[in-house]
CSV table of C-alpha atoms in Angstrom, one decimal:
chain,number,residue,atom,x,y,z
A,1,ASN,CA,150.7,102.3,125.8
A,2,PHE,CA,152.2,105.7,126.5
A,3,THR,CA,151.3,108.9,124.6
A,4,ALA,CA,153.8,111.1,123.7
A,5,VAL,CA,152.7,114.9,124.4
A,6,SER,CA,154.8,116.5,121.8
A,7,ALA,CA,158.2,116.1,119.8
A,8,VAL,CA,159.8,113.1,118.8
A,9,THR,CA,159.9,110.3,121.3
A,10,GLU,CA,161.6,106.8,121.6
A,11,MET,CA,160.0,103.8,123.2
A,12,VAL,CA,161.9,100.5,124.4
A,13,SER,CA,160.1,97.6,125.9
A,14,LEU,CA,161.9,94.5,128.0
A,15,ALA,CA,159.9,91.4,129.1
A,16,LEU,CA,162.1,89.9,131.9
A,17,LYS,CA,161.0,86.3,133.0
A,18,GLY,CA,158.7,87.4,136.2
A,19,VAL,CA,156.0,89.8,134.1
A,20,ASN,CA,155.5,91.1,130.7
A,21,VAL,CA,157.1,94.0,128.9
A,22,LYS,CA,157.7,96.3,126.1
A,23,VAL,CA,161.0,97.0,126.0
A,24,GLY,CA,162.0,93.9,127.1
A,25,ASN,CA,160.4,90.9,129.4
A,26,PHE,CA,162.7,89.5,132.2
A,27,LEU,CA,161.6,86.2,133.6
A,28,LYS,CA,160.5,85.6,137.2
A,29,SER,CA,162.6,84.0,139.8
A,30,THR,CA,162.3,80.2,139.7
A,31,THR,CA,163.1,80.0,143.6
A,32,GLY,CA,159.9,80.0,145.7
A,33,ALA,CA,156.9,81.8,144.6
A,34,GLN,CA,158.4,85.3,144.3
A,35,THR,CA,156.8,88.2,142.2
A,36,PRO,CA,159.0,90.6,140.4
A,37,ALA,CA,158.8,93.8,142.3
A,38,PHE,CA,160.4,97.4,142.0
A,39,VAL,CA,163.0,98.1,144.4
A,40,GLN,CA,164.4,101.7,143.7
A,41,GLN,CA,165.6,104.3,141.1
A,42,ALA,CA,167.9,106.6,140.5
A,43,ALA,CA,168.3,109.3,137.3
A,44,LYS,CA,171.0,111.5,136.6
A,45,LEU,CA,171.4,113.8,133.6
A,46,VAL,CA,175.4,115.3,132.7
A,47,ASP,CA,176.1,117.6,130.0
A,48,GLY,CA,179.6,117.8,128.2
A,49,ALA,CA,181.0,114.6,129.7
A,50,SER,CA,182.5,111.3,128.5
A,51,SER,CA,180.7,109.5,131.2
A,52,ALA,CA,178.3,109.4,133.9
A,53,GLN,CA,177.9,108.2,137.6
A,54,GLN,CA,175.0,107.6,139.5
A,55,ALA,CA,174.5,105.8,143.1
A,56,PHE,CA,171.4,104.3,144.3
A,57,ALA,CA,170.1,105.9,147.6
A,58,SER,CA,170.0,102.7,149.3
A,59,ALA,CA,172.2,99.2,149.5
A,60,SER,CA,171.1,96.7,146.7
A,61,THR,CA,170.3,93.1,147.5
A,62,THR,CA,172.5,90.2,146.2
A,63,GLY,CA,170.6,88.4,143.7
A,64,ASN,CA,168.3,91.3,142.4
A,65,LEU,CA,168.3,92.6,138.8
A,66,LEU,CA,169.4,96.1,137.6
A,67,VAL,CA,168.3,97.8,134.5
A,68,VAL,CA,170.2,100.9,133.0
A,69,SER,CA,168.6,102.8,130.4
A,70,GLY,CA,170.5,105.9,128.7
A,71,ASP,CA,170.0,108.3,126.3
A,72,VAL,CA,173.4,110.0,124.6
A,73,ARG,CA,173.6,113.1,122.4
A,74,PRO,CA,174.8,113.8,119.9
A,75,SER,CA,174.3,110.0,117.9
A,76,THR,CA,177.9,110.0,116.8
A,77,VAL,CA,178.7,109.4,120.6
A,78,SER,CA,178.3,105.3,121.7
A,79,VAL,CA,178.2,103.7,125.0
A,80,SER,CA,181.4,102.0,125.3
A,81,SER,CA,180.5,100.2,128.8
A,82,VAL,CA,178.2,99.8,131.7
A,83,THR,CA,180.1,99.0,135.2
A,84,ASP,CA,179.4,99.7,138.7
A,85,SER,CA,181.1,99.8,142.0
A,86,LYS,CA,180.3,96.1,142.9
A,87,GLY,CA,181.7,94.6,139.7
A,88,ASN,CA,178.5,93.4,138.1
A,89,THR,CA,178.4,92.4,134.6
A,90,TYR,CA,175.9,94.2,132.1
A,91,THR,CA,174.5,92.9,129.0
A,92,LEU,CA,173.0,95.1,126.1
A,93,ALA,CA,169.4,94.3,126.1
A,94,VAL,CA,168.3,96.8,123.2
A,95,GLY,CA,169.8,99.7,121.4
A,96,PRO,CA,171.3,101.7,120.5
A,97,THR,CA,168.0,103.2,118.5
A,98,LEU,CA,168.6,106.4,116.8
A,99,TRP,CA,165.7,108.7,117.6
A,100,ASN,CA,164.9,112.3,117.2
A,101,THR,CA,166.3,113.2,113.7
A,102,SER,CA,166.2,116.8,114.2
A,103,THR,CA,168.7,116.4,117.5
A,104,PRO,CA,170.1,113.0,116.8
A,105,ARG,CA,170.3,110.6,120.0
A,106,ARG,CA,170.9,107.3,120.6
A,107,ALA,CA,169.1,105.3,123.7
A,108,SER,CA,170.2,101.9,124.9
A,109,THR,CA,169.0,99.8,127.8
A,110,TYR,CA,171.7,97.5,129.9
A,111,TYR,CA,170.9,95.1,132.6
A,112,ALA,CA,172.9,93.0,135.0
A,113,SER,CA,171.1,89.8,136.9
A,114,ASN,CA,172.1,88.2,139.9
A,115,ILE,CA,173.9,91.3,141.2
A,116,VAL,CA,176.5,91.4,144.0
A,117,GLY,CA,174.8,94.0,146.7
A,118,GLY,CA,175.1,94.9,150.3
A,119,GLY,CA,177.2,97.2,152.1
A,120,SER,CA,177.4,100.7,150.4
A,121,PRO,CA,175.0,101.6,147.4
A,122,ILE,CA,175.9,100.7,144.0
A,123,THR,CA,177.1,103.3,141.9
A,124,VAL,CA,176.6,102.9,138.3
A,125,THR,CA,179.0,104.3,135.4
A,126,VAL,CA,178.1,104.7,131.9
A,127,THR,CA,181.5,105.3,129.9
A,128,LEU,CA,181.2,106.7,126.4
A,129,ASP,CA,183.6,106.6,123.5
A,130,ALA,CA,183.7,110.5,122.9
A,131,THR,CA,182.7,113.5,124.9
A,132,ALA,CA,178.7,114.0,124.9
A,133,THR,CA,176.6,117.2,124.9
A,134,ARG,CA,174.4,115.5,127.1
A,135,VAL,CA,174.0,112.1,128.8
A,136,GLN,CA,171.2,110.6,130.8
A,137,ILE,CA,171.2,107.7,132.9
A,138,TYR,CA,168.4,106.1,134.5
A,139,GLN,CA,168.8,103.1,136.8
A,140,HIS,CA,166.3,100.6,138.3
A,141,GLU,CA,166.4,97.9,140.9
A,142,TYR,CA,164.0,94.8,140.8
A,143,SER,CA,163.6,91.7,143.2
A,144,GLY,CA,161.8,88.2,142.3
A,145,VAL,CA,163.5,88.2,138.7
A,146,ALA,CA,165.3,85.1,137.3
A,147,GLN,CA,169.1,85.1,138.2
A,148,VAL,CA,170.4,83.2,135.3
A,149,SER,CA,169.4,84.1,131.6
A,150,PRO,CA,166.4,86.8,132.7
A,151,LEU,CA,165.9,88.5,129.3
A,152,ASP,CA,162.8,87.1,127.2
A,153,GLN,CA,161.6,89.6,124.9
A,154,VAL,CA,162.7,93.0,123.4
A,155,SER,CA,161.4,95.8,121.0
A,156,ALA,CA,162.1,99.2,120.4
A,157,GLY,CA,160.2,102.0,118.5
A,158,THR,CA,160.5,105.6,117.5
A,159,GLY,CA,157.7,108.3,116.7
A,160,THR,CA,157.0,111.6,116.3
A,161,ALA,CA,154.4,114.1,117.9
A,162,THR,CA,151.5,113.2,115.5
A,163,GLY,CA,150.8,109.9,117.3
A,164,ALA,CA,151.8,107.5,120.0
A,165,THR,CA,155.0,105.8,120.0
A,166,ASN,CA,154.8,102.1,120.2
A,167,SER,CA,157.3,99.7,120.5
A,168,GLY,CA,155.5,96.8,119.3
A,169,SER,CA,153.5,93.7,120.7
A,170,LYS,CA,155.6,90.8,122.2
A,171,THR,CA,154.1,87.3,123.5
A,172,THR,CA,155.9,86.2,126.7
A,173,ALA,CA,157.0,82.9,127.4
A,174,TYR,CA,155.9,82.8,131.1
A,175,ALA,CA,153.5,83.8,133.2
A,176,ASN,CA,154.0,86.8,135.4
A,177,GLU,CA,157.1,88.3,133.7
A,178,LEU,CA,158.4,91.8,134.8
A,179,ILE,CA,157.6,94.5,131.8
A,180,TYR,CA,160.0,97.4,131.8
A,181,GLY,CA,159.2,100.0,129.4
A,182,PHE,CA,161.6,103.2,129.0
A,183,GLY,CA,160.3,106.3,127.0
A,184,LEU,CA,162.2,109.7,126.1
A,185,SER,CA,160.8,112.8,124.6
A,186,GLY,CA,162.7,115.5,122.8
A,187,VAL,CA,160.6,118.4,124.2
A,188,THR,CA,158.2,117.2,126.7
A,189,ALA,CA,157.6,114.1,128.8
A,190,LEU,CA,155.2,111.1,128.2
A,191,LEU,CA,152.1,110.6,129.5
A,192,GLY,CA,151.0,107.1,130.2
A,193,PRO,CA,149.8,104.7,130.8
A,194,SER,CA,146.6,105.4,128.7
C-alpha cells in the first residue's frame, strides 16, 4: 500500500508473470529458474510539447521487459503511440485513467516484452495527439519476465488526500510474479510502502 501525503492521486498496478503487482502482474520467465529483477529506470518531465523522449543510461538486454508509465495534462490530450529506437512494440496495459479533477490528467502504462536490446541505450518516445501542458514519462527495464504474453493482471484506482489510494486486490495466476506499481500525486509525493 502507498499512502498519499496530500492532493489527488492515481495508483496503477500490474502483475507480470514473474511476481505479484498492483498495476499489473507480469509473468516470470519460463526459461530456467529466473526471478524477475529490476535493471534500470529513467524519467522525464516536459512542458508544452506533443511528444517526450527519454533514453536509458545503459544498453538494455535483449529479451527483457520495458514498462513505460506516463501522465498527460490536460485530460483532453491522449497518447497516440509509444515507440522506441529499437523498434520494440508497446502494448497498453492499463489506462488512460482520468484523475485529479481540479487539474484533469490522464495516466497510462504500456509495456514491451521480449525486447531487442544491445548497442546504444534505448530511447523511448511518447507521442501525443495534441500539445500537452505537461507530459511525464517513467520507463523501467526488468529481466526474468516471460517473453510471450507476460501480462497477468491489471487494476487502477484514484483517490484524494483524505485517504490512501488503492488500486484494488488481484489474485495472481502464477508464483513469483513481478508486481509493478505506479503512483502519481497532484501536489506532493507518495509515501510507501506502508
